[in-house]
Amino acid sequence: MRQLVLPGTADAQTIRNACKALRDAGLLESVGKVTGTNSSGRPVSEQLWNLTTAGLAVAATELDRPLGEMGGTAREAARAGATHAVKVTDTIDAFLQTPPQPTKPVARRGTLPAAGLIEPLPARPPGLGRLRGWHTEVALPVTGTFTTPGKGSLRADGVLSAPEAGLPVLFVEVDNGTEPAAKVADKIVRYRRFFQRTVKDQDGQQVPLWTTLWQASVREGFPPVAFVFTKQVGLKALQAWIHEVARLSEEHWQGMWRPGRPIGNTGERDGYRDYDGTVPVLATALDRLQQHGPCGAIWWRFGHDSAQTLTDALRNPDDLHAYGRRDEQRCAAQRAAEEEEARRQEDEYRQWEASLWPCPTCGGDVTLTMFPVWSTAMNARAAVRSASASRPSGPKRRRSGSASGAAMGCSDGSAADPNLGCTAR
């Protein structure tokens, strides 16, 4: 709680005193303890605090939320040790990365405040969202309603709404490593079923049920689901777990392949994946989330090759937009090649045109009989040039740039000699 609310305090006593004061007011109670280790590695026992019914109502007022959205008091979870609930709280803290704020030392009775500079507090990586943007233990009804979910429904460990950070909604599942991969994969199946549910809005139009509570994203597909793995394992073991869950749930997160048009004359076809109706699934480890924050390159997106930042992991590098960019690049390259070929043919035509000279016999243009290989447009231009050649009665001076010794001809098709003239006599 200190790390989540007041990470700048020297120890947990400030929070402990606040909890005791709230307990005396009937807003908090402690019915359980949890055993862990402190920063020195020594075992410590800490009390678990949970809201009373009155405390839950006060919290709803402070957060400006309906009481029905606040969930329960978690009294039974605290009594049982609340192992999973504590990890959910740790996950929320790792997302928020509340920056430490220095506190002013308070002199104890009969002493003076300590002199000297306040010690600098350790920096934390950038966080994401605000505390009031989180909801925990949120019912997601596959059947039934939000208040009375039916069979097959699930509860999200946490739901983050951070539209100010470009993330309208993110569903978070905290896994302590106690569930097999098949059961975790089944959660993805049920998430998709929940996202597929529709209801009629006030205008009688069918809309996705989840959009009645949360803002829709401009991204293709359903809202993302992030799994946070809390068990202390090595990187290879974590990746193996991710790959197994991904394999078992592939049809629910992998987009359908849509072929595009052929690439030139190669016979190959590019294409894209259609992510409409699929669930983007991400995964990371709690220790990595705590160390690097939610904005670090710690997220493995199912179907991607490596760990990425949250922004990059939520992108679809092989979707329709990416295909459109690749196709436009290919079209631009093809247009550039065609323009380069047109410039080359234009240069050849200019060279050919510069090599013409008047026949001393008929006055027509003398040119090489072996024409360059030009496009249809260039050949038509050359034909017009030959057809419109003037035929003066007297001999003309030979133009410079002639190709003496080459096979030549006049514009009327007769053979020509650069010195004697053509055969049309």
Tab-separated table of C-alpha atoms in Angstrom:
chain	number	residue	atom	x	y	z
A	1	MET	CA	0.000	0.000	0.000
A	2	ARG	CA	2.888	2.365	0.764
A	3	GLN	CA	4.435	1.691	-2.651
A	4	LEU	CA	1.080	2.330	-4.333
A	5	VAL	CA	-0.007	5.454	-2.462
A	6	LEU	CA	3.002	7.071	-0.739
A	7	PRO	CA	6.221	5.550	-2.120
A	8	GLY	CA	8.274	8.495	-0.847
A	9	THR	CA	7.827	7.685	2.851
A	10	ALA	CA	10.769	6.237	4.729
A	11	ASP	CA	8.872	3.145	5.911
A	12	ALA	CA	5.409	1.634	6.093
A	13	GLN	CA	4.592	3.123	9.500
A	14	THR	CA	2.840	6.132	7.958
A	15	ILE	CA	0.460	3.871	6.049
A	16	ARG	CA	0.073	1.572	9.034
A	17	ASN	CA	-0.968	4.481	11.237
A	18	ALA	CA	-3.465	5.635	8.595
A	19	CYS	CA	-4.963	2.139	8.411
A	20	LYS	CA	-5.337	2.053	12.182
A	21	ALA	CA	-7.112	5.411	12.116
A	22	LEU	CA	-9.487	4.166	9.396
A	23	ARG	CA	-10.056	0.994	11.415
A	24	ASP	CA	-11.040	3.069	14.425
A	25	ALA	CA	-13.520	4.884	12.154
A	26	GLY	CA	-15.036	1.565	11.083
A	27	LEU	CA	-13.863	1.853	7.462
A	28	LEU	CA	-11.065	-0.771	7.489
A	29	GLU	CA	-10.462	-4.078	9.180
A	30	SER	CA	-7.635	-6.600	9.264
A	31	VAL	CA	-8.543	-10.288	9.375
A	32	GLY	CA	-5.421	-11.857	7.902
A	33	LYS	CA	-1.657	-11.722	7.539
A	34	VAL	CA	0.842	-12.439	4.800
A	35	THR	CA	4.438	-13.593	5.219
A	36	GLY	CA	7.154	-12.361	2.912
A	37	THR	CA	10.695	-11.012	2.852
A	38	ASN	CA	11.941	-7.460	3.201
A	39	SER	CA	14.674	-5.723	1.208
A	40	SER	CA	17.309	-7.414	3.398
A	41	GLY	CA	15.927	-10.865	2.691
A	42	ARG	CA	14.574	-11.373	6.188
A	43	PRO	CA	11.129	-12.931	6.675
A	44	VAL	CA	8.473	-10.460	7.761
A	45	SER	CA	4.789	-10.774	8.584
A	46	GLU	CA	2.436	-8.017	7.497
A	47	GLN	CA	-1.221	-7.406	8.146
A	48	LEU	CA	-3.742	-7.524	5.311
A	49	TRP	CA	-6.244	-4.680	5.369
A	50	ASN	CA	-9.612	-4.729	3.629
A	51	LEU	CA	-12.515	-2.329	3.436
A	52	THR	CA	-15.626	-2.801	5.525
A	53	THR	CA	-19.038	-2.319	3.951
A	54	ALA	CA	-19.036	1.285	5.197
A	55	GLY	CA	-15.506	1.782	3.881
A	56	LEU	CA	-16.550	0.467	0.472
A	57	ALA	CA	-19.369	3.020	0.331
A	58	VAL	CA	-17.009	5.860	1.285
A	59	ALA	CA	-14.515	4.738	-1.383
A	60	ALA	CA	-17.296	4.742	-3.996
A	61	THR	CA	-18.121	8.335	-3.041
A	62	GLU	CA	-14.464	9.398	-3.227
A	63	LEU	CA	-14.019	7.771	-6.653
A	64	ASP	CA	-17.402	9.029	-7.891
A	65	ARG	CA	-18.494	5.534	-8.863
A	66	PRO	CA	-21.737	3.660	-8.339
A	67	LEU	CA	-21.512	1.335	-5.355
A	68	GLY	CA	-22.458	-1.599	-7.576
A	69	GLU	CA	-19.219	-1.169	-9.539
A	70	MET	CA	-17.012	-1.353	-6.442
A	71	GLY	CA	-17.100	-5.121	-6.026
A	72	GLY	CA	-16.910	-6.764	-2.614
A	73	THR	CA	-14.914	-6.165	0.536
A	74	ALA	CA	-12.554	-9.142	-0.117
A	75	ARG	CA	-12.948	-10.193	3.517
A	76	GLU	CA	-12.737	-13.925	2.811
A	77	ALA	CA	-9.723	-13.449	0.540
A	78	ALA	CA	-7.923	-11.538	3.281
A	79	ARG	CA	-8.802	-14.243	5.803
A	80	ALA	CA	-7.242	-16.876	3.469
A	81	GLY	CA	-4.040	-14.902	2.995
A	82	ALA	CA	-5.044	-13.130	-0.224
A	83	THR	CA	-2.042	-14.405	-2.198
A	84	HIS	CA	-3.644	-13.644	-5.551
A	85	ALA	CA	-5.195	-10.344	-4.420
A	86	VAL	CA	-1.800	-9.111	-3.213
A	87	LYS	CA	-0.252	-9.934	-6.602
A	88	VAL	CA	-3.047	-8.039	-8.344
A	89	THR	CA	-2.242	-5.023	-6.160
A	90	ASP	CA	1.465	-5.423	-7.002
A	91	THR	CA	0.547	-5.520	-10.701
A	92	ILE	CA	-1.494	-2.321	-10.468
A	93	ASP	CA	1.401	-0.627	-8.651
A	94	ALA	CA	3.817	-1.803	-11.360
A	95	PHE	CA	1.544	-0.273	-14.018
A	96	LEU	CA	1.155	3.031	-12.199
A	97	GLN	CA	4.800	3.427	-11.100
A	98	THR	CA	3.710	6.193	-8.727
A	99	PRO	CA	6.675	8.615	-8.561
A	100	PRO	CA	8.119	8.983	-5.053
A	101	GLN	CA	7.512	12.367	-3.442
A	102	PRO	CA	9.879	13.477	-0.672
A	103	THR	CA	8.249	13.960	2.690
A	104	LYS	CA	9.212	16.499	5.309
A	105	PRO	CA	10.696	14.870	8.419
A	106	VAL	CA	8.464	15.245	11.454
A	107	ALA	CA	10.181	15.728	14.805
A	108	ARG	CA	9.220	13.257	17.449
A	109	ARG	CA	8.206	14.467	20.876
A	110	GLY	CA	11.168	15.968	22.713
A	111	THR	CA	13.469	15.980	19.653
A	112	LEU	CA	14.368	18.414	16.899
A	113	PRO	CA	13.953	17.738	13.174
A	114	ALA	CA	17.014	16.163	11.620
A	115	ALA	CA	19.218	18.697	9.906
A	116	GLY	CA	20.722	18.332	6.477
A	117	LEU	CA	19.515	17.696	2.969
A	118	ILE	CA	16.755	15.259	2.180
A	119	GLU	CA	18.169	12.136	0.578
A	120	PRO	CA	17.248	11.759	-3.095
A	121	LEU	CA	14.594	9.157	-3.761
A	122	PRO	CA	15.155	6.365	-6.272
A	123	ALA	CA	13.628	7.106	-9.659
A	124	ARG	CA	10.925	4.877	-11.108
A	125	PRO	CA	10.266	4.185	-14.796
A	126	PRO	CA	7.328	5.896	-16.529
A	127	GLY	CA	3.943	4.540	-15.526
A	128	LEU	CA	0.608	4.241	-17.287
A	129	GLY	CA	-2.823	5.421	-16.200
A	130	ARG	CA	-4.168	6.600	-12.866
A	131	LEU	CA	-5.392	4.732	-9.819
A	132	ARG	CA	-8.997	5.793	-10.404
A	133	GLY	CA	-8.759	4.276	-13.901
A	134	TRP	CA	-8.547	0.753	-12.449
A	135	HIS	CA	-11.372	-1.671	-11.694
A	136	THR	CA	-10.724	-5.071	-10.117
A	137	GLU	CA	-12.694	-8.308	-10.110
A	138	VAL	CA	-14.866	-7.153	-12.992
A	139	ALA	CA	-17.579	-9.564	-14.135
A	140	LEU	CA	-17.563	-10.204	-17.894
A	141	PRO	CA	-20.791	-12.032	-18.709
A	142	VAL	CA	-20.638	-14.505	-21.564
A	143	THR	CA	-24.279	-15.080	-20.650
A	144	GLY	CA	-26.477	-13.186	-18.220
A	145	THR	CA	-25.761	-9.621	-17.148
A	146	PHE	CA	-22.940	-7.687	-15.518
A	147	THR	CA	-24.663	-7.919	-12.142
A	148	THR	CA	-25.732	-11.570	-12.511
A	149	PRO	CA	-23.315	-13.235	-14.943
A	150	GLY	CA	-24.330	-16.643	-16.273
A	151	LYS	CA	-22.490	-19.915	-16.725
A	152	GLY	CA	-19.185	-19.694	-18.582
A	153	SER	CA	-18.605	-16.053	-17.655
A	154	LEU	CA	-15.311	-14.839	-16.220
A	155	ARG	CA	-13.958	-12.124	-13.952
A	156	ALA	CA	-11.108	-9.902	-15.067
A	157	ASP	CA	-8.489	-9.459	-12.359
A	158	GLY	CA	-8.115	-5.849	-13.440
A	159	VAL	CA	-9.408	-3.477	-16.107
A	160	LEU	CA	-7.435	-0.326	-16.904
A	161	SER	CA	-9.004	2.631	-18.678
A	162	ALA	CA	-6.375	5.159	-19.777
A	163	PRO	CA	-7.748	7.041	-22.807
A	164	GLU	CA	-5.421	9.949	-21.986
A	165	ALA	CA	-2.536	7.591	-22.835
A	166	GLY	CA	-4.150	6.264	-26.024
A	167	LEU	CA	-5.365	3.099	-24.280
A	168	PRO	CA	-9.168	3.154	-23.944
A	169	VAL	CA	-9.270	-0.195	-22.160
A	170	LEU	CA	-6.876	-3.014	-21.234
A	171	PHE	CA	-8.004	-6.228	-19.536
A	172	VAL	CA	-5.389	-7.672	-17.182
A	173	GLU	CA	-5.105	-11.251	-15.934
A	174	VAL	CA	-2.652	-12.009	-13.109
A	175	ASP	CA	-1.391	-15.595	-13.137
A	176	ASN	CA	0.431	-17.048	-10.120
A	177	GLY	CA	1.532	-20.097	-12.084
A	178	THR	CA	-1.007	-22.394	-10.460
A	179	GLU	CA	-3.170	-22.941	-13.561
A	180	PRO	CA	-2.242	-25.182	-16.507
A	181	ALA	CA	-1.750	-23.612	-19.938
A	182	ALA	CA	-5.008	-25.132	-21.223
A	183	LYS	CA	-7.026	-23.334	-18.545
A	184	VAL	CA	-5.309	-20.033	-19.269
A	185	ALA	CA	-5.978	-20.507	-22.997
A	186	ASP	CA	-9.647	-21.151	-22.178
A	187	LYS	CA	-9.803	-17.661	-20.637
A	188	ILE	CA	-8.890	-16.223	-24.048
A	189	VAL	CA	-11.728	-18.239	-25.595
A	190	ARG	CA	-14.197	-16.832	-23.060
A	191	TYR	CA	-12.879	-13.291	-23.500
A	192	ARG	CA	-13.621	-13.569	-27.203
A	193	ARG	CA	-17.108	-14.881	-26.527
A	194	PHE	CA	-17.732	-11.947	-24.200
A	195	PHE	CA	-16.471	-9.440	-26.774
A	196	GLN	CA	-18.704	-11.017	-29.430
A	197	ARG	CA	-21.895	-10.439	-27.410
A	198	THR	CA	-24.168	-7.699	-28.711
A	199	VAL	CA	-27.159	-5.845	-27.283
A	200	LYS	CA	-29.581	-3.303	-28.661
A	201	ASP	CA	-28.846	0.328	-27.881
A	202	GLN	CA	-31.453	3.015	-27.291
A	203	ASP	CA	-31.912	3.387	-31.058
A	204	GLY	CA	-32.554	-0.316	-31.527
A	205	GLN	CA	-29.160	-0.947	-33.173
A	206	GLN	CA	-27.013	-3.951	-32.257
A	207	VAL	CA	-23.801	-2.854	-30.527
A	208	PRO	CA	-21.078	-4.870	-28.713
A	209	LEU	CA	-21.982	-5.341	-25.062
A	210	TRP	CA	-18.524	-4.322	-23.851
A	211	THR	CA	-18.833	-0.887	-25.516
A	212	THR	CA	-21.689	-0.048	-23.157
A	213	LEU	CA	-19.100	0.229	-20.351
A	214	TRP	CA	-15.820	1.000	-22.073
A	215	GLN	CA	-14.681	3.221	-24.915
A	216	ALA	CA	-13.949	1.513	-28.217
A	217	SER	CA	-10.486	1.777	-29.757
A	218	VAL	CA	-9.518	2.759	-33.287
A	219	ARG	CA	-7.375	-0.390	-33.425
A	220	GLU	CA	-8.606	-3.343	-35.412
A	221	GLY	CA	-9.993	-6.229	-33.389
A	222	PHE	CA	-11.267	-6.546	-29.845
A	223	PRO	CA	-9.708	-4.873	-26.768
A	224	PRO	CA	-6.320	-6.287	-25.711
A	225	VAL	CA	-5.868	-8.772	-22.880
A	226	ALA	CA	-2.575	-8.758	-20.939
A	227	PHE	CA	-1.366	-11.708	-18.855
A	228	VAL	CA	1.054	-10.903	-16.032
A	229	PHE	CA	2.963	-13.972	-14.860
A	230	THR	CA	3.979	-13.621	-11.200
A	231	LYS	CA	5.857	-16.863	-10.620
A	232	GLN	CA	9.637	-16.467	-10.377
A	233	VAL	CA	10.920	-18.411	-13.384
A	234	GLY	CA	13.643	-17.982	-15.962
A	235	LEU	CA	13.130	-16.259	-19.298
A	236	LYS	CA	13.136	-19.542	-21.250
A	237	ALA	CA	10.482	-21.054	-18.979
A	238	LEU	CA	8.335	-17.924	-19.347
A	239	GLN	CA	8.637	-17.996	-23.140
A	240	ALA	CA	7.780	-21.705	-23.213
A	241	TRP	CA	4.625	-20.989	-21.184
A	242	ILE	CA	3.681	-18.134	-23.525
A	243	HIS	CA	4.218	-20.284	-26.633
A	244	GLU	CA	2.106	-23.114	-25.217
A	245	VAL	CA	-0.797	-20.809	-24.321
A	246	ALA	CA	-0.490	-19.143	-27.738
A	247	ARG	CA	-0.578	-22.522	-29.507
A	248	LEU	CA	-3.708	-23.614	-27.657
A	249	SER	CA	-5.568	-20.360	-28.394
A	250	GLU	CA	-4.212	-19.548	-31.861
A	251	GLU	CA	-7.541	-19.318	-33.677
A	252	HIS	CA	-8.766	-16.626	-31.275
A	253	TRP	CA	-5.864	-14.153	-31.621
A	254	GLN	CA	-4.409	-14.860	-35.067
A	255	GLY	CA	-5.965	-12.903	-37.913
A	256	MET	CA	-7.231	-14.598	-41.067
A	257	TRP	CA	-4.879	-14.406	-44.051
A	258	ARG	CA	-6.240	-12.457	-47.029
A	259	PRO	CA	-4.249	-12.710	-50.286
A	260	GLY	CA	-3.584	-9.514	-52.237
A	261	ARG	CA	-2.906	-8.973	-55.913
A	262	PRO	CA	0.080	-10.609	-57.690
A	263	ILE	CA	3.483	-8.937	-57.422
A	264	GLY	CA	4.489	-8.018	-60.968
A	265	ASN	CA	5.206	-11.031	-63.192
A	266	THR	CA	6.821	-13.093	-60.438
A	267	GLY	CA	3.716	-15.137	-59.707
A	268	GLU	CA	4.057	-14.336	-56.004
A	269	ARG	CA	1.223	-12.771	-54.023
A	270	ASP	CA	1.443	-10.496	-51.035
A	271	GLY	CA	-1.416	-10.213	-48.581
A	272	TYR	CA	-2.455	-9.254	-45.054
A	273	ARG	CA	-4.086	-10.588	-41.917
A	274	ASP	CA	-7.595	-9.545	-41.041
A	275	TYR	CA	-7.741	-9.021	-37.259
A	276	ASP	CA	-11.416	-8.148	-37.121
A	277	GLY	CA	-13.032	-10.245	-34.407
A	278	THR	CA	-9.765	-11.414	-32.818
A	279	VAL	CA	-8.313	-10.773	-29.342
A	280	PRO	CA	-4.846	-9.158	-29.098
A	281	VAL	CA	-3.068	-11.110	-26.342
A	282	LEU	CA	0.058	-9.886	-24.552
A	283	ALA	CA	2.135	-11.394	-21.771
A	284	THR	CA	4.942	-10.392	-19.424
A	285	ALA	CA	6.411	-11.196	-16.026
A	286	LEU	CA	5.632	-9.171	-12.910
A	287	ASP	CA	9.298	-8.637	-12.045
A	288	ARG	CA	9.972	-7.217	-15.512
A	289	LEU	CA	6.893	-4.996	-15.223
A	290	GLN	CA	8.111	-3.707	-11.856
A	291	GLN	CA	11.653	-3.104	-13.097
A	292	HIS	CA	10.971	-1.499	-16.486
A	293	GLY	CA	7.404	-0.233	-16.138
A	294	PRO	CA	4.528	-0.790	-18.579
A	295	CYS	CA	6.167	1.394	-21.253
A	296	GLY	CA	9.332	-0.717	-21.445
A	297	ALA	CA	10.055	-3.379	-24.061
A	298	ILE	CA	8.671	-6.186	-21.878
A	299	TRP	CA	5.555	-7.329	-23.751
A	300	TRP	CA	5.320	-10.476	-25.843
A	301	ARG	CA	2.405	-10.188	-28.245
A	302	PHE	CA	1.081	-13.534	-29.401
A	303	GLY	CA	2.164	-13.828	-33.038
A	304	HIS	CA	5.073	-11.347	-32.772
A	305	ASP	CA	8.714	-12.395	-32.735
A	306	SER	CA	10.215	-10.518	-29.785
A	307	ALA	CA	9.539	-8.420	-26.702
A	308	GLN	CA	8.217	-4.946	-27.519
A	309	THR	CA	6.913	-1.794	-25.916
A	310	LEU	CA	3.181	-1.722	-25.277
A	311	THR	CA	2.616	0.662	-28.189
A	312	ASP	CA	4.524	-1.539	-30.652
A	313	ALA	CA	2.993	-4.737	-29.299
A	314	LEU	CA	-0.517	-3.406	-29.955
A	315	ARG	CA	0.311	-2.646	-33.591
A	316	ASN	CA	-0.467	-5.131	-36.363
A	317	PRO	CA	2.541	-5.063	-38.718
A	318	ASP	CA	0.864	-7.431	-41.177
A	319	ASP	CA	-2.641	-5.945	-41.332
A	320	LEU	CA	-4.448	-4.255	-44.226
A	321	HIS	CA	-2.864	-0.858	-43.547
A	322	ALA	CA	0.636	-2.352	-43.629
A	323	TYR	CA	-0.213	-4.205	-46.858
A	324	GLY	CA	-1.483	-0.954	-48.369
A	325	ARG	CA	1.811	0.756	-47.543
A	326	ARG	CA	3.823	-2.102	-49.081
A	327	ASP	CA	1.633	-2.121	-52.183
A	328	GLU	CA	2.009	1.639	-52.577
A	329	GLN	CA	5.786	1.297	-52.289
A	330	ARG	CA	5.777	-1.363	-55.002
A	331	CYS	CA	3.582	0.790	-57.244
A	332	ALA	CA	5.860	3.777	-56.669
A	333	ALA	CA	8.913	1.664	-57.553
A	334	GLN	CA	7.177	0.430	-60.720
A	335	ARG	CA	6.249	3.979	-61.718
A	336	ALA	CA	9.829	5.110	-61.151
A	337	ALA	CA	11.133	2.248	-63.321
A	338	GLU	CA	8.678	3.122	-66.107
A	339	GLU	CA	9.647	6.785	-65.943
A	340	GLU	CA	13.332	5.855	-66.083
A	341	GLU	CA	12.687	3.673	-69.154
A	342	ALA	CA	10.765	6.501	-70.805
A	343	ARG	CA	13.699	8.884	-70.174
A	344	ARG	CA	16.121	6.342	-71.630
A	345	GLN	CA	14.017	5.951	-74.773
A	346	GLU	CA	13.704	9.730	-75.051
A	347	ASP	CA	17.491	10.039	-74.928
A	348	GLU	CA	17.856	7.371	-77.647
A	349	TYR	CA	15.320	9.162	-79.797
A	350	ARG	CA	17.155	12.459	-79.445
A	351	GLN	CA	20.404	10.739	-80.417
A	352	TRP	CA	18.692	9.155	-83.427
A	353	GLU	CA	17.124	12.449	-84.451
A	354	ALA	CA	20.468	14.226	-84.143
A	355	SER	CA	22.047	11.654	-86.489
A	356	LEU	CA	19.750	12.575	-89.436
A	357	TRP	CA	21.089	14.460	-92.440
A	358	PRO	CA	19.544	15.346	-95.859
A	359	CYS	CA	20.045	13.010	-98.760
A	360	PRO	CA	22.007	14.845	-101.520
A	361	THR	CA	19.764	13.261	-104.151
A	362	CYS	CA	16.197	13.487	-102.887
A	363	GLY	CA	16.571	15.879	-99.945
A	364	GLY	CA	14.920	13.441	-97.547
A	365	ASP	CA	16.352	12.521	-94.149
A	366	VAL	CA	18.999	9.836	-94.182
A	367	THR	CA	19.034	7.620	-91.064
A	368	LEU	CA	20.275	4.297	-89.840
A	369	THR	CA	18.185	1.385	-91.122
A	370	MET	CA	18.610	-0.370	-87.740
A	371	PHE	CA	16.224	1.540	-85.451
A	372	PRO	CA	16.577	1.296	-81.695
A	373	VAL	CA	13.968	-0.777	-79.868
A	374	TRP	CA	11.531	1.874	-78.728
A	375	SER	CA	8.125	1.930	-77.188
A	376	THR	CA	5.036	2.251	-79.389
A	377	ALA	CA	4.820	5.966	-78.623
A	378	MET	CA	8.438	6.555	-79.658
A	379	ASN	CA	8.078	4.552	-82.882
A	380	ALA	CA	4.979	6.566	-83.764
A	381	ARG	CA	6.902	9.761	-83.086
A	382	ALA	CA	9.735	8.573	-85.333
A	383	ALA	CA	7.267	7.690	-88.110
A	384	VAL	CA	5.743	11.166	-87.967
A	385	ARG	CA	9.221	12.663	-88.060
A	386	SER	CA	10.065	10.692	-91.211
A	387	ALA	CA	6.730	11.338	-92.930
A	388	SER	CA	6.970	15.089	-92.379
A	389	ALA	CA	10.545	15.388	-93.617
A	390	SER	CA	11.009	18.092	-96.256
A	391	ARG	CA	12.202	17.204	-99.764
A	392	PRO	CA	13.984	20.243	-101.265
A	393	SER	CA	14.975	20.077	-104.941
A	394	GLY	CA	18.633	20.921	-104.468
A	395	PRO	CA	21.274	19.072	-102.517
A	396	LYS	CA	21.832	19.976	-98.881
A	397	ARG	CA	24.903	20.013	-96.790
A	398	ARG	CA	25.586	16.935	-94.796
A	399	ARG	CA	24.808	17.298	-91.089
A	400	SER	CA	27.404	16.618	-88.479
A	401	GLY	CA	27.071	13.501	-86.356
A	402	SER	CA	26.386	11.104	-89.258
A	403	ALA	CA	27.319	7.457	-88.897
A	404	SER	CA	29.492	6.996	-92.007
A	405	GLY	CA	29.803	3.408	-93.147
A	406	ALA	CA	26.570	2.204	-91.552
A	407	ALA	CA	23.612	0.850	-93.488
A	408	MET	CA	21.398	3.832	-94.185
A	409	GLY	CA	18.128	4.754	-95.851
A	410	CYS	CA	16.039	7.748	-96.908
A	411	SER	CA	12.743	8.683	-95.430
A	412	ASP	CA	10.932	7.062	-98.418
A	413	GLY	CA	12.568	3.714	-97.668
A	414	SER	CA	15.213	3.869	-100.453
A	415	ALA	CA	18.792	2.839	-99.783
A	416	ALA	CA	21.193	5.733	-99.433
A	417	ASP	CA	24.853	6.474	-99.550
A	418	PRO	CA	26.066	9.496	-97.561
A	419	ASN	CA	28.132	10.740	-100.550
A	420	LEU	CA	26.246	9.595	-103.664
A	421	GLY	CA	22.646	9.931	-102.576
A	422	CYS	CA	19.760	7.494	-102.623
A	423	THR	CA	18.576	5.041	-105.328
A	424	ALA	CA	15.393	7.035	-105.936
A	425	ARG	CA	16.552	8.765	-109.151
